[in-house]
Amino acid sequence: MDTTTYDRTALFIDGEPTSPSTISVVEVIEAATEKLLGTAALAGPADIDAAVAAARRALTSWGARSAADRADHLDRFAAALKSRAKQTAALASRENGMPLSTSINVNGYAPALMVEYYARLIRDADRDDVRPSVFGGRTVVRREPVGVVAAITPWNYPQSLAAMKLAPALAAGCTVVLKPAPETALDAYVFADAAQEAGLPPGVLNIVPADREAGAYLVEHPGVDKVAFTGSTPAGQAIGEVCGRLLRPVTLELGGKSVSMVTEDADLELFAAKLLEVSLVNNGQTCHAGTRILAPRSRYAEVVEAVTETVRALRIGDPLDRATQIGPLVSAAQRERVLGYVESGRADGYRITTGGAVPGDQPVGWYVQPTVFEGVDNRARIAREEIFGPVLTITPFDTEQEAIALANDSRYGLGGTVWTTDEQRGLAIADRIESGTFGVNHYLLDLAAPFGGVKSSGLGRELGPEGLAPYQRTKSVYFGTSAAAAPVAGGSRR
């Protein structure tokens, strides 16, 4: 394994490496080896002030550029990210334990694809929205950048979740202060390197890894116009309260406890083949993972056997090995959290059909065996709380109506799947599930379609054209009947 260390002793503010105002650093520990991978500087309040000030200085000129000009910058930014994709994916895997077979897409190439997508979107939509007024005359609806964006991202999908904010924000003409999670602070600087290579103007993108206190300072900062956050529901609630008090726009993508509903006519071979990517992707450290499996009582034994045998056969090991399917968790604390839930399920009397411990052949690294509980009551703690690890529960049901009620009996509503050979039946079930996204025999985020949750899973949407709108504010310009009807000069600000 590569023994290189990746130290980042400077922050990225106003287009260049900047010495931090504090001596605080975070040691990033490799999930599979428990050895030091590198250190990163942590920002303090003075650094947050500097980053926000740089973003504010850059906002006027960046927002005033034509959409085509911003799109050209974004295309160069995407190319710079793409050229680093393999190295970025490997670094992220070393930080959080994500198997490289997954990381190469979500941390390697997906960020560049998102930046390219929003570059195309603004390039193709560079026009004002001119509407006839119901009172005569016309109204020109202009879309302007919302301003300086505080983007706060977690450690589980560090590159793609950051890009889900950076790409539409920059496309809209906003400037950004990115606060990545300390656990994955090192890979965040790939965005800085790519921004410099692409020639993004100084201050358009600023990167300041920080702890929770400095992150809270950023959320409340008077120079911030919008907050975009992905993380836990409790943290999102706290951020939402602050933004509500400040009347500050906020996007919150939070936790989940999604169902994977198997119907009587389901193709169990397909279900088993997709189980890893739908329910255990990234070692279960995924907000939309379908960790609550609902099985019809008529096929319950079949489902339990299929899930158990599939999970038992998963290959656990080094996340940099392309054959690995389950890697380590991000930290010792996360492993203890997940093992605590396993013990909770065991103490409640639920049977473990496979897993339930630390793998004996992995003495180093924060590994947990993928674990399956069967016969779980939907009211059990392991069925209701987000575990964020490789733990699945199987709950029986008698009727489709009961299954839908079980699916909706949750504080969360982010994802979910149904498994059926009748797509129309699957669509009808999807209509009745309280969730922002849902899959029929499949679940994979579509970069061109909105993603987000309902209930305690968050507010707002990311991705697709809908993901651009939160970074824009509309201004209506009214023209009466006596005004000239020619198009308004100046073009669009989209």
Short mmCIF file of C-alpha atoms in Angstrom, two decimals:
data_model
loop_
_atom_site.label_atom_id
_atom_site.label_comp_id
_atom_site.label_asym_id
_atom_site.label_seq_id
_atom_site.Cartn_x
_atom_site.Cartn_y
_atom_site.Cartn_z
CA MET A 1 0.00 0.00 0.00
CA ASP A 2 1.14 3.54 -0.74
CA THR A 3 2.94 5.00 2.30
CA THR A 4 2.89 8.62 1.10
CA THR A 5 1.53 11.19 3.54
CA TYR A 6 -0.65 14.00 2.31
CA ASP A 7 -0.13 17.08 4.42
CA ARG A 8 -2.11 20.27 3.75
CA THR A 9 -0.77 22.92 6.08
CA ALA A 10 -2.46 25.88 4.40
CA LEU A 11 -6.07 26.84 3.78
CA PHE A 12 -7.29 27.86 0.31
CA ILE A 13 -8.51 31.45 0.45
CA ASP A 14 -8.76 34.06 -2.31
CA GLY A 15 -7.26 31.77 -4.92
CA GLU A 16 -4.08 30.73 -3.12
CA PRO A 17 -2.74 28.72 -0.18
CA THR A 18 -3.10 30.79 2.97
CA SER A 19 -1.50 30.22 6.35
CA PRO A 20 -4.15 29.59 9.02
CA SER A 21 -4.60 31.93 11.95
CA THR A 22 -4.46 29.03 14.42
CA ILE A 23 -2.11 26.13 15.05
CA SER A 24 -4.99 23.65 15.09
CA VAL A 25 -4.67 20.68 12.75
CA VAL A 26 -6.56 17.46 12.18
CA GLU A 27 -4.76 14.16 11.79
CA VAL A 28 -6.46 12.14 9.07
CA ILE A 29 -6.12 8.44 9.89
CA GLU A 30 -6.33 5.80 7.17
CA ALA A 31 -9.40 3.66 7.78
CA ALA A 32 -7.82 0.35 6.71
CA THR A 33 -4.45 0.69 8.44
CA GLU A 34 -5.17 2.99 11.40
CA LYS A 35 -1.99 4.87 10.44
CA LEU A 36 -1.51 8.57 9.85
CA LEU A 37 -2.40 9.47 6.29
CA GLY A 38 -1.77 13.20 6.57
CA THR A 39 -2.54 16.36 8.49
CA ALA A 40 -4.66 19.32 7.49
CA ALA A 41 -4.90 22.80 8.92
CA LEU A 42 -8.14 23.72 10.64
CA ALA A 43 -9.69 27.14 10.17
CA GLY A 44 -10.59 29.41 13.05
CA PRO A 45 -13.03 32.33 13.08
CA ALA A 46 -10.47 34.73 11.60
CA ASP A 47 -9.93 32.36 8.68
CA ILE A 48 -13.68 32.06 8.16
CA ASP A 49 -13.85 35.86 8.10
CA ALA A 50 -11.10 35.99 5.46
CA ALA A 51 -12.72 33.33 3.30
CA VAL A 52 -16.13 35.00 3.39
CA ALA A 53 -14.57 38.38 2.65
CA ALA A 54 -12.74 36.91 -0.37
CA ALA A 55 -15.97 35.36 -1.60
CA ARG A 56 -17.80 38.67 -1.25
CA ARG A 57 -15.11 40.52 -3.18
CA ALA A 58 -15.31 37.99 -6.00
CA LEU A 59 -19.11 37.86 -6.09
CA THR A 60 -19.81 40.99 -8.13
CA SER A 61 -17.47 40.19 -11.00
CA TRP A 62 -18.21 36.45 -11.07
CA GLY A 63 -21.97 36.96 -10.96
CA ALA A 64 -21.78 39.62 -13.69
CA ARG A 65 -20.02 37.34 -16.17
CA SER A 66 -22.08 35.92 -18.98
CA ALA A 67 -23.38 32.39 -18.59
CA ALA A 68 -21.17 31.32 -21.49
CA ASP A 69 -18.07 32.69 -19.77
CA ARG A 70 -18.89 30.94 -16.50
CA ALA A 71 -19.58 27.74 -18.44
CA ASP A 72 -16.14 27.95 -20.07
CA HIS A 73 -14.53 28.28 -16.65
CA LEU A 74 -16.55 25.33 -15.35
CA ASP A 75 -15.58 23.16 -18.32
CA ARG A 76 -11.91 23.79 -17.54
CA PHE A 77 -12.59 23.08 -13.86
CA ALA A 78 -14.28 19.79 -14.80
CA ALA A 79 -11.34 18.79 -17.00
CA ALA A 80 -8.92 19.47 -14.15
CA LEU A 81 -11.02 17.35 -11.79
CA LYS A 82 -11.30 14.55 -14.33
CA SER A 83 -7.53 14.42 -14.84
CA ARG A 84 -7.16 13.73 -11.11
CA ALA A 85 -10.05 11.27 -10.83
CA LYS A 86 -8.12 8.07 -10.12
CA GLN A 87 -5.83 9.62 -7.54
CA THR A 88 -8.74 11.43 -5.89
CA ALA A 89 -10.79 8.24 -5.65
CA ALA A 90 -7.93 6.35 -4.02
CA LEU A 91 -7.30 9.14 -1.52
CA ALA A 92 -10.96 9.29 -0.51
CA SER A 93 -11.01 5.50 -0.09
CA ARG A 94 -8.03 5.69 2.20
CA GLU A 95 -9.71 8.39 4.26
CA ASN A 96 -13.18 6.85 4.75
CA GLY A 97 -12.87 3.17 3.78
CA MET A 98 -15.07 3.30 0.67
CA PRO A 99 -14.25 0.42 -1.70
CA LEU A 100 -12.35 1.77 -4.69
CA SER A 101 -14.80 0.10 -7.07
CA THR A 102 -17.38 2.60 -5.79
CA SER A 103 -15.06 5.52 -5.11
CA ILE A 104 -13.71 5.66 -8.66
CA ASN A 105 -17.14 6.74 -9.82
CA VAL A 106 -18.60 8.79 -6.96
CA ASN A 107 -15.39 10.49 -5.79
CA GLY A 108 -13.42 10.26 -9.03
CA TYR A 109 -15.52 11.01 -12.09
CA ALA A 110 -18.95 12.10 -10.77
CA PRO A 111 -17.76 15.55 -9.57
CA ALA A 112 -16.45 16.38 -13.05
CA LEU A 113 -19.67 15.11 -14.62
CA MET A 114 -21.72 17.37 -12.33
CA VAL A 115 -19.64 20.42 -13.17
CA GLU A 116 -19.97 19.63 -16.89
CA TYR A 117 -23.71 19.14 -16.51
CA TYR A 118 -24.30 22.55 -14.93
CA ALA A 119 -21.99 24.21 -17.45
CA ARG A 120 -24.20 22.82 -20.23
CA LEU A 121 -27.35 23.79 -18.36
CA ILE A 122 -26.47 27.46 -18.04
CA ARG A 123 -24.98 27.63 -21.53
CA ASP A 124 -28.19 26.28 -23.07
CA ALA A 125 -30.46 28.54 -20.99
CA ASP A 126 -28.80 31.93 -21.43
CA ARG A 127 -31.89 34.03 -21.90
CA ASP A 128 -34.39 36.13 -19.95
CA ASP A 129 -37.83 34.80 -19.20
CA VAL A 130 -40.18 37.32 -20.81
CA ARG A 131 -43.85 36.88 -19.87
CA PRO A 132 -46.97 38.70 -20.99
CA SER A 133 -48.58 40.43 -18.02
CA VAL A 134 -52.21 39.58 -17.23
CA PHE A 135 -52.77 43.36 -16.98
CA GLY A 136 -51.14 44.15 -20.31
CA GLY A 137 -47.50 44.86 -21.03
CA ARG A 138 -44.87 42.34 -20.11
CA THR A 139 -42.62 41.22 -17.26
CA VAL A 140 -39.00 40.18 -17.56
CA VAL A 141 -38.06 37.60 -14.93
CA ARG A 142 -34.33 37.66 -14.29
CA ARG A 143 -32.39 35.07 -12.32
CA GLU A 144 -29.55 36.42 -10.24
CA PRO A 145 -27.00 34.61 -8.04
CA VAL A 146 -28.18 34.33 -4.46
CA GLY A 147 -24.75 35.43 -3.21
CA VAL A 148 -22.04 33.91 -1.03
CA VAL A 149 -22.73 30.25 -0.27
CA ALA A 150 -21.52 28.34 2.78
CA ALA A 151 -21.23 24.70 1.65
CA ILE A 152 -20.81 22.25 4.53
CA THR A 153 -20.16 18.64 3.56
CA PRO A 154 -19.73 15.27 5.33
CA TRP A 155 -17.12 12.54 5.10
CA ASN A 156 -19.06 9.67 3.52
CA TYR A 157 -19.11 10.88 -0.12
CA PRO A 158 -16.76 13.83 0.22
CA GLN A 159 -16.16 14.68 -3.43
CA SER A 160 -19.59 14.08 -4.93
CA LEU A 161 -21.51 15.75 -2.09
CA ALA A 162 -19.27 18.80 -2.35
CA ALA A 163 -19.73 18.91 -6.13
CA MET A 164 -23.51 18.74 -5.71
CA LYS A 165 -23.18 22.18 -4.11
CA LEU A 166 -20.19 23.69 -5.88
CA ALA A 167 -21.31 22.96 -9.43
CA PRO A 168 -24.76 24.62 -9.36
CA ALA A 169 -23.58 27.44 -7.08
CA LEU A 170 -20.71 28.42 -9.36
CA ALA A 171 -22.89 27.98 -12.44
CA ALA A 172 -25.48 30.35 -10.98
CA GLY A 173 -22.82 33.00 -10.38
CA CYS A 174 -22.43 32.47 -6.64
CA THR A 175 -19.13 32.30 -4.82
CA VAL A 176 -18.47 29.55 -2.28
CA VAL A 177 -16.83 28.90 1.06
CA LEU A 178 -16.51 25.12 1.34
CA LYS A 179 -16.13 23.59 4.80
CA PRO A 180 -15.32 19.90 4.38
CA ALA A 181 -15.44 17.37 7.21
CA PRO A 182 -12.17 17.00 9.12
CA GLU A 183 -12.17 13.22 8.50
CA THR A 184 -11.84 13.84 4.75
CA ALA A 185 -10.10 17.21 4.76
CA LEU A 186 -7.27 16.03 2.52
CA ASP A 187 -9.27 15.18 -0.59
CA ALA A 188 -11.12 18.51 -0.40
CA TYR A 189 -7.95 20.24 -1.60
CA VAL A 190 -8.31 18.49 -4.94
CA PHE A 191 -10.93 21.16 -5.66
CA ALA A 192 -8.36 23.85 -4.83
CA ASP A 193 -5.74 22.32 -7.10
CA ALA A 194 -8.26 21.98 -9.93
CA ALA A 195 -9.54 25.53 -9.43
CA GLN A 196 -6.03 26.93 -9.74
CA GLU A 197 -5.31 24.86 -12.84
CA ALA A 198 -8.60 25.92 -14.43
CA GLY A 199 -7.99 29.58 -13.70
CA LEU A 200 -11.05 30.17 -11.54
CA PRO A 201 -10.86 33.80 -10.39
CA PRO A 202 -9.54 34.36 -6.85
CA GLY A 203 -12.20 34.17 -4.18
CA VAL A 204 -14.75 32.28 -6.29
CA LEU A 205 -13.96 29.08 -4.36
CA ASN A 206 -12.49 29.02 -0.85
CA ILE A 207 -11.77 25.87 1.17
CA VAL A 208 -11.57 25.92 4.98
CA PRO A 209 -11.65 22.61 6.85
CA ALA A 210 -12.95 23.31 10.33
CA ASP A 211 -14.44 21.78 13.45
CA ARG A 212 -18.07 22.12 14.50
CA GLU A 213 -17.60 25.40 16.34
CA ALA A 214 -15.99 27.11 13.35
CA GLY A 215 -18.63 25.54 11.11
CA ALA A 216 -21.35 27.07 13.29
CA TYR A 217 -19.58 30.41 13.01
CA LEU A 218 -19.69 30.10 9.21
CA VAL A 219 -23.42 29.31 9.23
CA GLU A 220 -24.17 32.48 11.22
CA HIS A 221 -21.68 34.69 9.42
CA PRO A 222 -23.28 37.98 8.31
CA GLY A 223 -21.45 37.78 4.99
CA VAL A 224 -23.11 34.50 4.00
CA ASP A 225 -26.25 34.61 1.88
CA LYS A 226 -27.14 30.90 1.71
CA VAL A 227 -26.19 27.66 3.45
CA ALA A 228 -26.05 24.25 1.76
CA PHE A 229 -25.56 21.37 4.18
CA THR A 230 -25.36 17.59 4.01
CA GLY A 231 -25.09 15.66 7.25
CA SER A 232 -27.00 14.29 10.20
CA THR A 233 -30.56 15.27 10.98
CA PRO A 234 -29.71 16.79 14.42
CA ALA A 235 -27.01 18.97 12.88
CA GLY A 236 -29.35 19.95 10.07
CA GLN A 237 -32.06 20.91 12.52
CA ALA A 238 -29.64 23.17 14.37
CA ILE A 239 -28.55 24.81 11.11
CA GLY A 240 -32.16 25.17 10.00
CA GLU A 241 -33.04 26.97 13.23
CA VAL A 242 -30.22 29.47 12.71
CA CYS A 243 -31.12 30.08 9.07
CA GLY A 244 -34.78 30.46 9.96
CA ARG A 245 -33.97 33.12 12.51
CA LEU A 246 -31.75 34.91 10.00
CA LEU A 247 -34.22 34.43 7.13
CA ARG A 248 -31.31 32.86 5.24
CA PRO A 249 -32.00 30.37 2.44
CA VAL A 250 -30.86 26.86 3.31
CA THR A 251 -30.72 23.47 1.64
CA LEU A 252 -30.57 20.48 3.99
CA GLU A 253 -29.85 16.92 2.83
CA LEU A 254 -30.07 14.85 5.99
CA GLY A 255 -30.45 11.31 7.30
CA GLY A 256 -32.47 8.36 6.12
CA LYS A 257 -33.73 4.90 6.98
CA SER A 258 -34.97 3.70 3.63
CA VAL A 259 -36.95 0.57 2.88
CA SER A 260 -36.30 -2.10 0.32
CA MET A 261 -39.74 -3.63 -0.23
CA VAL A 262 -39.92 -7.10 -1.78
CA THR A 263 -43.28 -8.02 -3.30
CA GLU A 264 -44.73 -11.50 -3.88
CA ASP A 265 -43.83 -11.41 -7.57
CA ALA A 266 -40.29 -10.08 -7.10
CA ASP A 267 -37.33 -11.54 -8.96
CA LEU A 268 -35.21 -12.59 -5.98
CA GLU A 269 -32.13 -13.20 -8.12
CA LEU A 270 -32.25 -9.59 -9.30
CA PHE A 271 -32.92 -8.38 -5.76
CA ALA A 272 -29.93 -10.31 -4.41
CA ALA A 273 -27.68 -9.13 -7.24
CA LYS A 274 -28.54 -5.49 -6.49
CA LEU A 275 -28.42 -5.80 -2.69
CA LEU A 276 -24.88 -4.50 -2.31
CA GLU A 277 -25.40 -1.32 -4.35
CA VAL A 278 -28.86 -0.57 -2.96
CA SER A 279 -28.51 -1.50 0.72
CA LEU A 280 -24.82 -1.75 1.60
CA VAL A 281 -23.08 0.68 -0.73
CA ASN A 282 -20.07 2.38 0.87
CA ASN A 283 -20.12 -0.12 3.74
CA GLY A 284 -23.60 1.09 4.69
CA GLN A 285 -22.30 4.64 5.25
CA THR A 286 -24.95 6.04 2.91
CA CYS A 287 -27.94 8.21 3.82
CA HIS A 288 -30.32 6.68 1.26
CA ALA A 289 -29.29 3.03 1.76
CA GLY A 290 -32.22 0.60 1.80
CA THR A 291 -31.34 -1.00 5.12
CA ARG A 292 -34.94 -1.86 6.14
CA ILE A 293 -35.94 -4.88 4.08
CA LEU A 294 -39.67 -5.65 4.03
CA ALA A 295 -40.52 -9.19 2.96
CA PRO A 296 -43.93 -10.79 2.23
CA ARG A 297 -44.72 -13.52 4.73
CA SER A 298 -45.50 -15.87 1.84
CA ARG A 299 -41.87 -15.64 0.69
CA TYR A 300 -40.26 -14.62 3.94
CA ALA A 301 -37.98 -17.66 4.31
CA GLU A 302 -36.78 -17.22 0.72
CA VAL A 303 -35.96 -13.57 1.27
CA VAL A 304 -34.11 -14.26 4.53
CA GLU A 305 -32.06 -16.97 2.84
CA ALA A 306 -31.29 -14.82 -0.22
CA VAL A 307 -30.22 -11.83 1.88
CA THR A 308 -28.20 -13.94 4.31
CA GLU A 309 -26.31 -15.88 1.65
CA THR A 310 -25.63 -12.75 -0.41
CA VAL A 311 -24.33 -10.77 2.55
CA ARG A 312 -22.28 -13.69 3.90
CA ALA A 313 -20.51 -14.00 0.55
CA LEU A 314 -19.45 -10.34 0.33
CA ARG A 315 -15.72 -9.86 0.20
CA ILE A 316 -14.35 -7.80 3.11
CA GLY A 317 -10.92 -6.27 2.78
CA ASP A 318 -8.58 -3.52 1.65
CA PRO A 319 -10.68 -0.75 0.09
CA LEU A 320 -7.98 -0.16 -2.56
CA ASP A 321 -8.41 -3.73 -3.85
CA ARG A 322 -10.89 -3.52 -6.73
CA ALA A 323 -12.32 -6.91 -5.67
CA THR A 324 -13.28 -5.62 -2.20
CA GLN A 325 -17.01 -5.15 -1.65
CA ILE A 326 -17.01 -4.13 2.04
CA GLY A 327 -14.25 -1.97 3.44
CA PRO A 328 -13.64 -0.48 6.89
CA LEU A 329 -15.74 2.26 8.47
CA VAL A 330 -14.40 5.79 8.62
CA SER A 331 -13.20 5.80 12.22
CA ALA A 332 -12.92 3.87 15.46
CA ALA A 333 -15.81 5.95 16.84
CA GLN A 334 -18.02 5.01 13.91
CA ARG A 335 -17.18 1.33 14.35
CA GLU A 336 -18.11 1.50 18.03
CA ARG A 337 -21.36 3.24 17.14
CA VAL A 338 -22.30 0.52 14.66
CA LEU A 339 -21.31 -2.30 17.01
CA GLY A 340 -23.43 -0.64 19.68
CA TYR A 341 -26.47 -0.95 17.43
CA VAL A 342 -25.63 -4.59 16.76
CA GLU A 343 -25.58 -5.24 20.50
CA SER A 344 -28.88 -3.36 20.86
CA GLY A 345 -30.51 -5.63 18.30
CA ARG A 346 -29.06 -8.72 19.95
CA ALA A 347 -30.22 -7.55 23.39
CA ASP A 348 -33.75 -7.04 22.02
CA GLY A 349 -33.78 -10.70 21.04
CA TYR A 350 -33.54 -10.43 17.25
CA ARG A 351 -31.71 -13.22 15.47
CA ILE A 352 -28.52 -12.48 13.56
CA THR A 353 -28.36 -14.66 10.46
CA THR A 354 -24.85 -13.55 9.48
CA GLY A 355 -22.22 -11.12 10.75
CA GLY A 356 -22.56 -9.36 14.06
CA ALA A 357 -18.91 -8.84 14.97
CA VAL A 358 -15.50 -7.57 13.90
CA PRO A 359 -14.07 -9.89 11.20
CA GLY A 360 -11.46 -12.18 12.72
CA ASP A 361 -9.16 -11.93 9.71
CA GLN A 362 -9.01 -8.11 9.88
CA PRO A 363 -7.08 -7.31 13.07
CA VAL A 364 -6.22 -3.81 11.84
CA GLY A 365 -8.66 -1.30 10.40
CA TRP A 366 -12.15 -0.28 11.46
CA TYR A 367 -14.03 -3.22 9.99
CA VAL A 368 -17.46 -4.57 10.91
CA GLN A 369 -18.93 -7.72 9.40
CA PRO A 370 -22.01 -6.94 7.29
CA THR A 371 -24.84 -8.02 9.57
CA VAL A 372 -28.40 -9.21 8.99
CA PHE A 373 -31.16 -9.27 11.63
CA GLU A 374 -34.37 -11.12 10.82
CA GLY A 375 -37.85 -10.98 12.30
CA VAL A 376 -37.35 -7.36 13.34
CA ASP A 377 -40.33 -5.38 14.59
CA ASN A 378 -40.57 -2.04 12.83
CA ARG A 379 -40.67 -0.35 16.26
CA ALA A 380 -37.23 -1.70 17.22
CA ARG A 381 -34.36 0.73 17.63
CA ILE A 382 -32.35 -0.96 14.88
CA ALA A 383 -35.29 -0.50 12.50
CA ARG A 384 -35.93 3.14 13.33
CA GLU A 385 -32.58 4.84 13.86
CA GLU A 386 -29.97 5.56 11.20
CA ILE A 387 -27.07 3.22 11.95
CA PHE A 388 -24.78 4.32 9.11
CA GLY A 389 -23.02 1.00 8.83
CA PRO A 390 -23.44 -2.45 7.23
CA VAL A 391 -26.47 -3.56 9.25
CA LEU A 392 -29.71 -4.76 7.62
CA THR A 393 -33.04 -5.65 9.19
CA ILE A 394 -35.74 -7.90 7.68
CA THR A 395 -39.37 -7.36 8.68
CA PRO A 396 -42.29 -9.52 7.48
CA PHE A 397 -45.62 -8.21 6.19
CA ASP A 398 -48.90 -9.80 5.12
CA THR A 399 -50.40 -7.32 2.66
CA GLU A 400 -49.20 -4.59 0.35
CA GLN A 401 -51.14 -2.05 2.37
CA GLU A 402 -49.31 -3.16 5.53
CA ALA A 403 -45.95 -2.93 3.75
CA ILE A 404 -46.66 0.64 2.66
CA ALA A 405 -47.72 1.53 6.20
CA LEU A 406 -44.48 0.04 7.56
CA ALA A 407 -42.44 1.94 4.98
CA ASN A 408 -44.07 5.22 5.94
CA ASP A 409 -43.82 4.57 9.68
CA SER A 410 -40.51 6.39 9.93
CA ARG A 411 -39.33 9.89 10.73
CA TYR A 412 -37.25 9.75 7.55
CA GLY A 413 -38.15 9.97 3.88
CA LEU A 414 -35.09 10.09 1.65
CA GLY A 415 -34.95 6.95 -0.53
CA GLY A 416 -36.38 3.49 -0.96
CA THR A 417 -36.97 0.70 -3.47
CA VAL A 418 -39.62 -1.79 -4.44
CA TRP A 419 -38.88 -5.12 -6.10
CA THR A 420 -41.56 -6.39 -8.47
CA THR A 421 -41.83 -7.80 -11.99
CA ASP A 422 -44.74 -5.42 -12.64
CA GLU A 423 -43.35 -1.92 -13.22
CA GLN A 424 -46.80 -0.34 -13.10
CA ARG A 425 -47.35 -1.89 -9.69
CA GLY A 426 -43.95 -0.55 -8.65
CA LEU A 427 -44.87 2.95 -9.81
CA ALA A 428 -48.18 2.77 -7.95
CA ILE A 429 -46.34 1.78 -4.76
CA ALA A 430 -43.81 4.57 -5.29
CA ASP A 431 -46.70 7.05 -5.39
CA ARG A 432 -47.78 5.97 -1.91
CA ILE A 433 -44.37 6.11 -0.22
CA GLU A 434 -43.48 9.28 1.70
CA SER A 435 -40.04 9.80 0.23
CA GLY A 436 -38.19 12.30 -1.92
CA THR A 437 -36.76 9.57 -4.16
CA PHE A 438 -37.70 5.96 -4.87
CA GLY A 439 -36.53 3.16 -7.15
CA VAL A 440 -38.27 0.34 -8.95
CA ASN A 441 -35.91 -2.67 -9.17
CA HIS A 442 -33.07 -0.14 -9.11
CA TYR A 443 -31.70 2.79 -7.16
CA LEU A 444 -29.04 5.14 -8.48
CA LEU A 445 -28.97 8.92 -8.27
CA ASP A 446 -29.54 10.60 -11.64
CA LEU A 447 -27.46 13.76 -12.05
CA ALA A 448 -30.21 15.24 -14.23
CA ALA A 449 -33.04 14.63 -11.70
CA PRO A 450 -33.70 16.19 -8.28
CA PHE A 451 -32.51 14.43 -5.13
CA GLY A 452 -33.59 15.19 -1.58
CA GLY A 453 -35.86 14.13 1.23
CA VAL A 454 -39.06 14.81 3.11
CA LYS A 455 -39.84 14.75 6.82
CA SER A 456 -36.61 14.56 8.86
CA SER A 457 -34.58 13.80 5.74
CA GLY A 458 -34.25 17.43 4.82
CA LEU A 459 -35.39 20.48 2.89
CA GLY A 460 -34.83 21.37 -0.75
CA ARG A 461 -33.39 19.49 -3.69
CA GLU A 462 -30.00 18.99 -5.28
CA LEU A 463 -29.10 17.81 -8.81
CA GLY A 464 -30.98 18.39 -12.03
CA PRO A 465 -32.33 21.79 -13.10
CA GLU A 466 -34.07 21.88 -9.72
CA GLY A 467 -30.62 21.87 -8.09
CA LEU A 468 -29.71 25.16 -9.78
CA ALA A 469 -32.75 27.11 -8.56
CA PRO A 470 -31.72 27.27 -4.86
CA TYR A 471 -28.62 29.25 -5.87
CA GLN A 472 -30.66 31.82 -7.78
CA ARG A 473 -33.10 34.51 -6.76
CA THR A 474 -35.64 35.90 -9.15
CA LYS A 475 -36.29 39.55 -9.87
CA SER A 476 -39.36 40.64 -11.80
CA VAL A 477 -38.96 43.73 -13.98
CA TYR A 478 -42.32 45.16 -15.09
CA PHE A 479 -42.93 46.96 -18.39
CA GLY A 480 -46.24 48.66 -19.10
CA THR A 481 -48.11 48.72 -22.36
CA SER A 482 -46.54 52.01 -23.40
CA ALA A 483 -42.99 50.67 -23.16
CA ALA A 484 -41.19 49.40 -26.22
CA ALA A 485 -41.74 45.72 -26.82
CA ALA A 486 -38.22 44.99 -27.95
CA PRO A 487 -36.22 42.45 -25.94
CA VAL A 488 -34.39 43.89 -22.96
CA ALA A 489 -30.70 44.48 -23.62
CA GLY A 490 -28.07 42.88 -21.45
CA GLY A 491 -28.95 39.23 -21.78
CA SER A 492 -29.57 36.75 -19.03
CA ARG A 493 -27.73 36.42 -15.76
CA ARG A 494 -28.43 32.72 -15.49
#
